[in-house]
Short mmCIF file of C-alpha atoms in Angstrom, two decimals:
data_model
loop_
_atom_site.label_atom_id
_atom_site.label_comp_id
_atom_site.label_asym_id
_atom_site.label_seq_id
_atom_site.Cartn_x
_atom_site.Cartn_y
_atom_site.Cartn_z
CA UNK E 281 127.00 108.62 128.10
CA UNK E 282 128.85 108.16 131.36
CA UNK E 283 132.23 108.25 129.62
CA UNK E 284 131.30 111.43 127.73
CA UNK E 285 130.10 113.12 130.92
CA UNK E 286 133.29 112.12 132.71
CA UNK E 287 135.39 113.51 129.84
CA UNK E 288 133.52 116.85 129.87
CA UNK E 289 133.83 117.17 133.64
CA UNK E 290 137.54 116.41 133.49
CA UNK E 291 138.00 118.96 130.68
CA UNK E 292 136.26 121.66 132.69
CA UNK E 293 138.28 120.78 135.77
CA UNK E 294 141.53 121.17 133.84
CA UNK E 295 140.62 123.97 131.44
CA UNK E 296 143.25 126.31 132.90
CA UNK E 297 145.91 124.02 131.45
CA UNK E 298 144.68 124.87 127.96
CA UNK E 299 144.18 128.53 128.81
CA UNK E 300 147.80 128.90 129.86
CA UNK E 301 148.84 127.86 126.33
CA UNK E 302 146.47 130.20 124.47
CA UNK E 303 148.98 132.98 123.98
CA UNK E 304 151.39 130.65 122.19
CA UNK E 305 148.61 128.92 120.28
CA UNK E 306 147.27 132.27 119.03
CA UNK E 307 150.80 133.13 117.86
CA UNK E 308 151.02 129.86 115.93
CA UNK E 309 147.66 130.52 114.26
CA UNK E 310 149.09 133.75 112.87
CA UNK E 311 152.36 132.09 111.95
CA UNK E 312 150.28 129.67 109.88
CA UNK E 313 149.73 132.56 107.45
CA UNK E 314 153.48 132.78 106.89
CA UNK E 315 153.81 128.99 106.57
CA UNK E 316 151.02 129.11 103.99
CA UNK E 317 152.82 131.85 102.06
CA UNK E 318 155.90 129.60 101.94
CA UNK E 319 154.69 126.12 101.00
CA UNK E 320 151.02 126.63 100.14
CA UNK E 321 151.23 129.89 98.21
CA UNK E 322 148.81 129.85 95.30
CA UNK E 323 149.49 133.39 94.05
CA UNK E 324 153.08 134.26 94.88
CA UNK E 325 153.93 135.75 91.49
CA UNK E 326 150.81 137.95 91.50
CA UNK E 327 151.71 139.73 94.74
CA UNK E 328 153.07 143.25 94.35
CA UNK E 329 156.24 142.74 96.39
CA UNK E 330 157.44 140.04 93.97
CA UNK E 331 157.15 142.09 90.78
CA UNK E 332 160.40 142.83 88.96
CA UNK E 333 162.53 140.46 91.02
CA UNK E 334 164.36 137.34 89.94
CA UNK E 335 163.44 133.85 91.07
CA UNK E 336 166.62 133.59 93.15
CA UNK E 337 165.71 136.72 95.15
CA UNK E 338 162.17 135.50 95.77
CA UNK E 339 163.42 132.04 96.75
CA UNK E 340 165.78 133.59 99.29
CA UNK E 341 162.97 135.69 100.80
CA UNK E 342 160.58 132.74 100.98
CA UNK E 343 163.19 130.55 102.69
CA UNK E 344 164.11 133.26 105.20
CA UNK E 345 161.07 132.25 107.24
CA UNK E 346 162.41 128.75 107.92
CA UNK E 347 165.96 129.94 108.54
CA UNK E 348 164.65 132.44 111.09
CA UNK E 349 162.41 129.76 112.62
CA UNK E 350 165.47 127.67 113.41
CA UNK E 351 167.21 130.70 114.89
CA UNK E 352 164.14 131.41 117.02
CA UNK E 353 164.01 127.85 118.34
CA UNK E 354 167.74 127.96 119.07
CA UNK E 355 167.46 131.17 121.09
CA UNK E 356 164.32 129.84 122.76
CA UNK E 357 166.13 126.66 123.80
CA UNK E 358 168.67 128.75 125.69
CA UNK E 359 166.16 131.15 127.25
CA UNK E 360 163.63 128.54 128.31
CA UNK E 361 166.02 127.12 130.91
CA UNK E 362 166.48 130.53 132.54
CA UNK E 363 163.26 132.51 132.14
CA UNK E 364 159.56 131.97 132.76
CA UNK E 365 157.12 131.32 129.91
CA UNK E 366 155.40 134.69 130.29
CA UNK E 367 158.69 136.46 129.55
CA UNK E 368 159.29 134.24 126.51
CA UNK E 369 155.79 134.95 125.20
CA UNK E 370 156.50 138.68 125.28
CA UNK E 371 159.55 138.13 123.07
CA UNK E 372 157.84 136.09 120.36
CA UNK E 373 154.71 138.25 120.45
CA UNK E 374 156.90 141.33 119.92
CA UNK E 375 158.53 139.64 116.92
CA UNK E 376 155.12 138.75 115.49
CA UNK E 377 153.85 142.30 116.06
CA UNK E 378 156.82 143.77 114.16
CA UNK E 379 156.22 141.36 111.25
CA UNK E 380 152.52 142.25 111.14
CA UNK E 381 153.19 145.99 111.26
CA UNK E 382 155.71 145.73 108.41
CA UNK E 383 153.21 143.86 106.24
CA UNK E 384 150.53 146.41 107.09
CA UNK E 385 152.42 149.60 106.34
CA UNK E 386 154.68 148.47 103.46
CA UNK E 387 152.96 145.43 101.87
CA UNK E 388 154.48 146.08 98.42
CA UNK E 389 158.07 146.56 99.58
CA UNK E 390 160.35 143.59 98.97
CA UNK E 391 162.84 144.45 101.70
CA UNK E 392 160.00 145.03 104.17
CA UNK E 393 158.56 141.62 103.29
CA UNK E 394 161.95 140.00 103.83
CA UNK E 395 162.26 141.51 107.31
CA UNK E 396 158.64 140.60 108.08
CA UNK E 397 159.35 136.97 107.23
CA UNK E 398 162.47 136.99 109.41
CA UNK E 399 160.62 138.37 112.44
CA UNK E 400 157.65 136.03 111.89
CA UNK E 401 159.93 133.02 111.47
CA UNK E 402 161.77 133.86 114.67
CA UNK E 403 158.44 134.13 116.52
CA UNK E 404 157.29 130.84 115.01
CA UNK E 405 160.39 128.91 116.06
CA UNK E 406 160.40 130.24 119.61
CA UNK E 407 156.63 129.91 120.12
CA UNK E 408 156.56 126.34 118.80
CA UNK E 409 159.33 125.28 121.14
CA UNK E 410 157.83 127.04 124.16
CA UNK E 411 154.30 125.72 123.62
CA UNK E 412 155.44 122.12 123.14
CA UNK E 413 157.56 122.16 126.28
CA UNK E 414 155.07 124.11 128.37
CA UNK E 415 152.16 121.96 127.19
CA UNK E 416 153.93 118.72 127.93
CA UNK E 417 154.70 119.88 131.47
CA UNK E 418 151.31 121.30 132.48
CA UNK E 419 148.74 119.05 130.76
CA UNK E 420 147.31 115.98 132.46
CA UNK E 421 147.94 112.68 130.70
CA UNK E 422 144.27 112.25 129.70
CA UNK E 423 144.25 115.45 127.59
CA UNK E 424 147.87 115.93 126.56
CA UNK E 425 147.44 114.33 123.14
CA UNK E 426 144.30 116.27 122.25
CA UNK E 427 145.59 119.70 123.29
CA UNK E 428 149.04 119.32 121.76
CA UNK E 429 147.43 117.87 118.62
CA UNK E 430 145.33 121.04 118.42
CA UNK E 431 148.53 123.07 118.16
CA UNK E 432 149.29 121.48 114.81
CA UNK E 433 145.64 121.81 113.84
CA UNK E 434 145.48 125.56 114.47
CA UNK E 435 148.64 126.00 112.43
CA UNK E 436 146.69 124.64 109.48
CA UNK E 437 143.92 127.09 110.31
CA UNK E 438 146.38 129.88 109.58
CA UNK E 439 147.42 128.18 106.33
CA UNK E 440 143.81 127.84 105.17
CA UNK E 441 143.17 131.50 106.05
CA UNK E 442 146.06 132.45 103.78
CA UNK E 443 144.61 130.26 101.03
CA UNK E 444 141.30 132.12 101.36
CA UNK E 445 142.72 135.65 101.65
CA UNK E 446 145.12 135.40 98.71
CA UNK E 447 142.55 134.91 95.88
CA UNK E 448 140.17 137.46 97.43
CA UNK E 449 142.90 140.10 97.32
CA UNK E 450 143.52 139.41 93.63
CA UNK E 451 139.94 140.34 92.73
CA UNK E 452 140.62 144.00 93.62
CA UNK E 453 143.75 145.79 92.49
CA UNK E 454 143.59 148.04 95.55
CA UNK E 455 143.80 145.12 97.97
CA UNK E 456 147.07 143.53 99.10
CA UNK E 457 146.94 140.08 100.63
CA UNK E 458 150.03 140.87 102.71
CA UNK E 459 148.35 143.97 104.17
CA UNK E 460 145.23 141.98 105.06
CA UNK E 461 147.38 139.39 106.81
CA UNK E 462 149.30 142.14 108.60
CA UNK E 463 146.11 143.72 109.95
CA UNK E 464 144.87 140.33 111.15
CA UNK E 465 148.28 139.74 112.72
CA UNK E 466 148.13 142.97 114.73
CA UNK E 467 144.72 142.01 116.12
CA UNK E 468 145.85 138.47 116.94
CA UNK E 469 148.97 139.79 118.66
CA UNK E 470 146.97 142.16 120.86
CA UNK E 471 144.56 139.33 121.72
CA UNK E 472 147.40 136.91 122.52
CA UNK E 473 149.21 139.50 124.65
CA UNK E 474 146.10 140.17 126.70
CA UNK E 475 145.41 136.47 127.23
CA UNK E 476 149.02 135.68 128.07
CA UNK E 477 149.26 138.44 130.65
CA UNK E 478 146.38 137.12 132.75
CA UNK E 479 146.18 133.40 131.96
CA UNK E 480 149.78 132.17 131.75
CA UNK E 481 150.74 129.91 134.65
CA UNK E 482 154.31 128.74 134.97
CA UNK E 483 155.20 125.09 134.53
CA UNK E 484 155.49 123.24 137.86
CA UNK E 485 158.47 121.37 136.39
CA UNK E 486 160.33 124.64 135.79
CA UNK E 487 159.49 125.88 139.30
CA UNK E 488 160.73 122.69 140.95
CA UNK E 489 163.92 122.90 138.87
CA UNK E 490 164.49 126.37 140.28
CA UNK E 491 163.88 125.21 143.87
CA UNK E 492 160.51 127.01 144.10
CA UNK E 493 158.56 123.99 145.33
CA UNK E 494 155.85 125.94 147.16
CA UNK E 495 155.12 127.92 143.98
CA UNK E 496 155.07 124.66 142.00
CA UNK E 497 152.33 123.25 144.24
CA UNK E 498 150.38 126.51 143.94
CA UNK E 499 150.74 126.35 140.15
CA UNK E 500 149.47 122.76 140.11
CA UNK E 501 146.46 123.82 142.16
CA UNK E 502 145.65 126.70 139.78
CA UNK E 503 146.13 124.56 136.68
CA UNK E 504 143.72 121.94 138.07
CA UNK E 505 141.26 124.42 139.59
CA UNK E 506 141.79 123.15 143.12
CA UNK E 507 141.37 125.37 146.18
CA UNK E 508 143.51 123.13 148.36
CA UNK E 509 146.29 120.60 148.03
CA UNK E 510 144.66 117.27 147.14
CA UNK E 511 146.11 113.78 146.98
CA UNK E 512 146.30 114.08 143.18
CA UNK E 513 148.24 117.34 143.45
CA UNK E 514 150.67 115.77 145.92
CA UNK E 515 151.16 112.73 143.66
CA UNK E 516 151.80 114.96 140.64
CA UNK E 517 154.32 116.99 142.62
CA UNK E 518 156.14 113.85 143.82
CA UNK E 519 156.19 112.51 140.24
CA UNK E 520 157.85 115.73 139.07
CA UNK E 521 160.43 115.53 141.87
CA UNK E 522 161.27 111.93 141.01
CA UNK E 523 161.45 112.75 137.29
CA UNK E 524 163.91 115.58 137.88
CA UNK E 525 165.93 113.38 140.25
CA UNK E 526 166.23 110.81 137.45
CA UNK E 527 167.26 113.55 135.04
CA UNK E 528 170.13 114.48 137.32
CA UNK E 529 171.65 111.03 136.65
CA UNK E 530 171.82 111.68 132.90
CA UNK E 531 174.52 113.46 130.91
CA UNK E 532 173.95 116.62 128.88
CA UNK E 533 174.37 114.91 125.49
CA UNK E 534 171.18 114.52 123.47
CA UNK E 535 172.52 111.24 122.06
CA UNK E 536 173.28 109.65 125.44
CA UNK E 537 171.11 107.85 128.02
CA UNK E 538 168.78 106.41 125.40
CA UNK E 539 167.75 109.82 124.06
CA UNK E 540 169.00 108.93 120.57
CA UNK E 541 165.97 106.69 120.14
CA UNK E 542 163.21 109.31 120.60
CA UNK E 543 165.36 111.79 118.67
CA UNK E 544 165.54 109.41 115.70
CA UNK E 545 161.84 108.55 115.87
CA UNK E 546 160.78 112.19 116.09
CA UNK E 547 163.02 113.17 113.18
CA UNK E 548 161.43 110.37 111.14
CA UNK E 549 157.98 111.51 112.20
CA UNK E 550 158.67 115.10 111.18
CA UNK E 551 160.16 113.98 107.87
CA UNK E 552 156.96 112.02 107.23
CA UNK E 553 154.98 115.18 107.95
CA UNK E 554 157.08 117.07 105.39
CA UNK E 555 156.75 114.36 102.73
CA UNK E 556 152.98 114.50 103.21
CA UNK E 557 152.78 118.31 103.06
CA UNK E 558 155.45 120.26 101.17
CA UNK E 559 155.74 122.91 98.48
CA UNK E 560 156.06 120.50 95.53
CA UNK E 561 153.24 118.16 96.56
CA UNK E 562 151.00 121.09 97.44
CA UNK E 563 151.53 122.70 94.04
CA UNK E 564 150.50 119.44 92.38
CA UNK E 565 147.37 119.25 94.54
CA UNK E 566 146.48 122.88 93.86
CA UNK E 567 146.94 122.51 90.11
CA UNK E 568 144.85 119.34 89.88
CA UNK E 569 142.03 120.64 92.08
CA UNK E 570 142.03 123.92 90.12
CA UNK E 571 141.27 121.90 86.99
CA UNK E 572 138.44 120.16 88.83
CA UNK E 573 136.79 123.52 89.57
CA UNK E 574 137.93 125.18 86.31
CA UNK E 575 139.71 127.97 88.19
CA UNK E 576 142.94 128.69 86.33
CA UNK E 577 143.53 132.12 87.93
CA UNK E 578 141.54 133.00 91.05
CA UNK E 579 142.31 129.72 92.72
CA UNK E 580 140.28 128.68 95.77
CA UNK E 581 141.65 125.16 95.70
CA UNK E 582 143.89 125.89 98.69
CA UNK E 583 140.87 126.80 100.80
CA UNK E 584 138.90 123.76 99.56
CA UNK E 585 141.71 121.27 100.28
CA UNK E 586 142.43 122.63 103.73
CA UNK E 587 138.76 122.96 104.68
CA UNK E 588 138.49 119.21 104.20
CA UNK E 589 141.67 118.75 106.20
CA UNK E 590 140.49 121.03 109.02
CA UNK E 591 137.02 119.51 109.38
CA UNK E 592 138.25 115.93 109.14
CA UNK E 593 141.19 116.60 111.42
CA UNK E 594 138.97 117.70 114.29
CA UNK E 595 137.79 114.13 114.73
CA UNK E 596 141.30 112.72 114.85
CA UNK E 597 142.50 115.39 117.27
CA UNK E 598 139.83 114.29 119.72
CA UNK E 599 140.54 110.56 119.46
CA UNK E 600 144.34 110.72 119.83
CA UNK E 601 143.90 110.17 123.59
CA UNK E 602 141.43 107.32 123.01
CA UNK E 603 142.87 105.04 120.32
CA UNK E 604 146.54 105.77 120.94
CA UNK E 605 149.27 107.77 119.23
CA UNK E 606 151.09 104.90 117.52
CA UNK E 607 148.23 103.36 115.47
CA UNK E 608 147.06 106.80 114.41
CA UNK E 609 150.47 107.95 113.22
CA UNK E 610 151.56 104.68 111.62
CA UNK E 611 148.28 104.11 109.79
CA UNK E 612 148.08 107.72 108.59
CA UNK E 613 151.68 107.67 107.34
CA UNK E 614 151.18 104.36 105.55
CA UNK E 615 147.88 105.36 103.92
CA UNK E 616 149.28 108.70 102.76
CA UNK E 617 152.28 106.93 101.25
CA UNK E 618 150.15 104.30 99.55
CA UNK E 619 147.82 106.95 98.14
CA UNK E 620 150.68 109.04 96.75
CA UNK E 621 152.39 106.01 95.20
CA UNK E 622 149.12 104.94 93.55
CA UNK E 623 148.52 108.43 92.18
CA UNK E 624 152.14 108.67 91.06
CA UNK E 625 151.84 105.41 89.07
CA UNK E 626 148.60 106.65 87.49
CA UNK E 627 150.21 109.89 86.33
CA UNK E 628 153.25 108.01 85.00
CA UNK E 629 151.20 105.44 83.07
CA UNK E 630 148.52 107.72 81.62
CA UNK E 631 149.30 110.82 79.63
CA UNK E 632 145.97 112.42 80.46
CA UNK E 633 144.18 111.81 83.74
CA UNK E 634 140.54 112.86 83.90
CA UNK E 635 140.28 116.06 85.97
CA UNK E 636 137.30 114.71 87.94
CA UNK E 637 139.20 111.57 88.91
CA UNK E 638 142.44 113.37 89.74
CA UNK E 639 140.79 116.20 91.65
CA UNK E 640 138.55 113.89 93.64
CA UNK E 641 141.43 111.61 94.60
CA UNK E 642 143.46 114.55 95.90
CA UNK E 643 140.51 115.66 98.01
CA UNK E 644 140.45 112.15 99.48
CA UNK E 645 144.19 112.47 100.12
CA UNK E 646 143.56 115.69 102.05
CA UNK E 647 141.30 113.69 104.35
CA UNK E 648 143.89 110.94 104.83
CA UNK E 649 146.64 113.45 105.59
CA UNK E 650 144.74 114.89 108.54
CA UNK E 651 144.50 111.59 110.40
CA UNK E 652 147.78 111.82 112.28
CA UNK E 653 150.89 112.05 110.11
CA UNK E 654 151.36 115.74 110.98
CA UNK E 655 149.70 116.09 114.40
CA UNK E 656 151.08 113.09 116.34
CA UNK E 657 154.80 114.05 116.05
CA UNK E 658 154.05 117.24 117.97
CA UNK E 659 152.40 115.22 120.73
CA UNK E 660 155.48 113.01 120.93
CA UNK E 661 157.83 116.01 121.02
CA UNK E 662 156.06 117.22 124.15
CA UNK E 663 156.50 113.92 125.99
CA UNK E 664 159.43 111.94 124.54
CA UNK E 665 162.52 113.72 125.86
CA UNK E 666 164.02 114.10 129.36
CA UNK E 667 163.62 117.55 130.85
CA UNK E 668 167.28 118.56 130.54
CA UNK E 669 167.53 117.41 126.93
CA UNK E 670 164.07 118.41 125.71
CA UNK E 671 164.76 121.90 124.36
CA UNK E 672 167.92 120.90 122.47
CA UNK E 673 166.24 117.75 121.11
CA UNK E 674 163.25 119.71 119.81
CA UNK E 675 165.62 122.19 118.15
CA UNK E 676 167.26 119.32 116.25
CA UNK E 677 163.86 117.97 115.17
CA UNK E 678 162.77 121.43 114.01
CA UNK E 679 166.06 121.84 112.13
CA UNK E 680 165.42 118.61 110.23
CA UNK E 681 161.88 119.74 109.40
CA UNK E 682 162.94 123.22 108.27
CA UNK E 683 165.81 121.86 106.16
CA UNK E 684 163.46 119.40 104.43
CA UNK E 685 160.92 122.13 103.65
CA UNK E 686 163.66 124.42 102.32
CA UNK E 687 164.94 121.58 100.11
CA UNK E 688 161.51 121.00 98.55
CA UNK E 689 160.94 124.72 98.03
CA UNK E 690 164.39 125.31 96.52
CA UNK E 691 164.41 122.35 94.13
CA UNK E 692 160.93 122.92 92.70
CA UNK E 693 160.59 126.72 92.96
CA UNK E 694 160.95 127.38 89.22
CA UNK E 695 159.18 124.25 87.97
CA UNK E 696 156.18 124.56 85.67
CA UNK E 697 153.39 122.76 87.51
CA UNK E 698 151.06 123.04 84.54
CA UNK E 699 153.14 120.23 83.02
CA UNK E 700 151.48 117.04 84.25
CA UNK E 701 154.49 114.95 83.17
CA UNK E 702 156.31 115.89 86.40
CA UNK E 703 153.45 114.84 88.69
CA UNK E 704 154.28 111.14 88.76
CA UNK E 705 157.89 111.69 89.85
CA UNK E 706 156.90 114.15 92.58
CA UNK E 707 154.20 111.89 93.97
CA UNK E 708 156.47 108.83 94.06
CA UNK E 709 159.29 110.86 95.63
CA UNK E 710 156.93 111.78 98.47
CA UNK E 711 155.06 108.47 98.72
CA UNK E 712 157.86 105.89 98.85
CA UNK E 713 159.66 107.43 101.90
CA UNK E 714 156.31 107.60 103.71
CA UNK E 715 155.87 103.83 103.38
CA UNK E 716 159.41 103.18 104.62
CA UNK E 717 158.96 105.54 107.57
CA UNK E 718 155.62 103.92 108.44
CA UNK E 719 157.32 100.52 108.66
CA UNK E 720 160.10 101.88 110.91
CA UNK E 721 157.57 103.61 113.17
CA UNK E 722 155.50 100.43 113.41
CA UNK E 723 158.56 98.50 114.59
CA UNK E 724 160.16 101.09 116.88
CA UNK E 725 157.52 103.55 118.09
CA UNK E 726 156.24 103.03 121.67
CA UNK E 727 152.68 103.76 122.78
CA UNK E 728 152.36 106.61 125.28
CA UNK E 729 148.61 107.01 125.63
CA UNK E 730 147.53 107.62 129.25
CA UNK E 731 151.14 107.71 130.48
CA UNK E 732 152.49 110.48 132.69
CA UNK E 733 155.27 112.66 131.32
CA UNK E 734 157.82 110.66 133.28
CA UNK E 735 156.46 107.34 132.04
CA UNK E 736 156.39 108.56 128.43
CA UNK E 737 160.08 109.45 128.49
CA UNK E 738 160.90 106.04 129.88
CA UNK E 739 158.82 104.28 127.23
CA UNK E 740 160.74 106.11 124.47
CA UNK E 741 164.20 105.67 125.97
CA UNK E 742 163.74 102.01 126.93
CA UNK E 743 166.20 102.55 129.75
CA UNK E 744 164.66 101.10 132.92
CA UNK E 745 167.99 101.39 134.69
CA UNK E 746 167.72 105.18 134.42
CA UNK E 747 163.96 105.69 134.22
CA UNK E 748 162.32 103.16 136.49
CA UNK E 749 159.23 101.90 134.68
CA UNK E 750 157.73 98.47 134.25
CA UNK E 751 156.74 96.89 130.96
CA UNK E 752 153.03 97.44 131.65
CA UNK E 753 153.52 101.21 131.92
CA UNK E 754 153.10 101.37 135.72
CA UNK E 755 155.60 103.13 137.88
CA UNK E 756 158.13 101.05 139.73
CA UNK E 757 157.28 100.46 143.40
CA UNK E 758 160.87 101.50 144.11
CA UNK E 759 159.59 105.06 143.97
#
């Protein structure tokens, strides 16, 4: 009980750190709708804006979201070094508002949908980058994993909402799922704007970089609900100063000074996330679970699968700061890979797989996939890179993720997923790389639980000559 009480008290004491991220988190919830309409879309061909258009046109429009997301992260990487987070939030919230308005007023127009996906993708890329960087710099080490893990979790909340809205809209010819999402988006944008205006506190790291040390100390006090400068505040401030001093010794290249290692590991982690959740694999899951519930048209399988993922994932979000990032990610990646390989062999060996067996196994897979394979890479992105290289490094990681999702969408867009003969190949294609990545992560991935931001970077880089840190994770007495 004592540990639980201590955790609750610490959470209350540092709640402003979460509040300052709410604007970006609310944006990502809404962007989850657009992610869902890209790689978890159960009724694409039944939506009015798709009627009368070729597969190549629809594929281009669907992929525009990820192309724009990369552009948004690229622009965000430049702006984040020069402008405060509140200014950045106004940019991506404006983009999201435009996307939502377009889907509200012209939900059946193909060109309007294309522009909506571009604006939403841009907002998604910029918001993701800003929230990861801001979160890593303002959150205390005891809660960084949980809060950043929640960012990935709320993204899935948006995806599940899309999976629930889409079949409901199909039951009434007068309803348009895109219009429903647009209306929700307008409300979310207004809510996020209001929260951001009054609750966004600038990162102390950014303020120290700009030579605004007094403001940095004030920001630390507000983020930790302190009325005066305490010893902990002073230690945090000194740690930031030392971290930035160390950064000044490094070059600007994202492949130099040991940064290639976290960059490689994060790219592998994001690839694992894509192999565990992509358009092809999701279509197989949806088709099999549809058979389980005998729902060939008004599919609710998307909502069922992601409800399991959301509920189960809550537990793993809360333990990422207790059991460690590495075991959670490695075990989740390995189990997902093993499950997909087993299912792939079953579908290759047997011509007909019982719908109860297949559907039930995919529901179990949904539970395995929420344990860490998608949420832990985001935690690592917030803490693995040096300050000067962080934005550019995250852009590269997001590029790899977006390119992988586009590849899966493009290759399988016209496939007939009612043909069970293709299931085995898809499942093995996704499962085998997951096992290989799990082995690499087990060998190379460091553990960063309960480490400060400065210590986490050092653990990833393994460069004690640049980032002074001892093997037991304690700061060098030199500082």
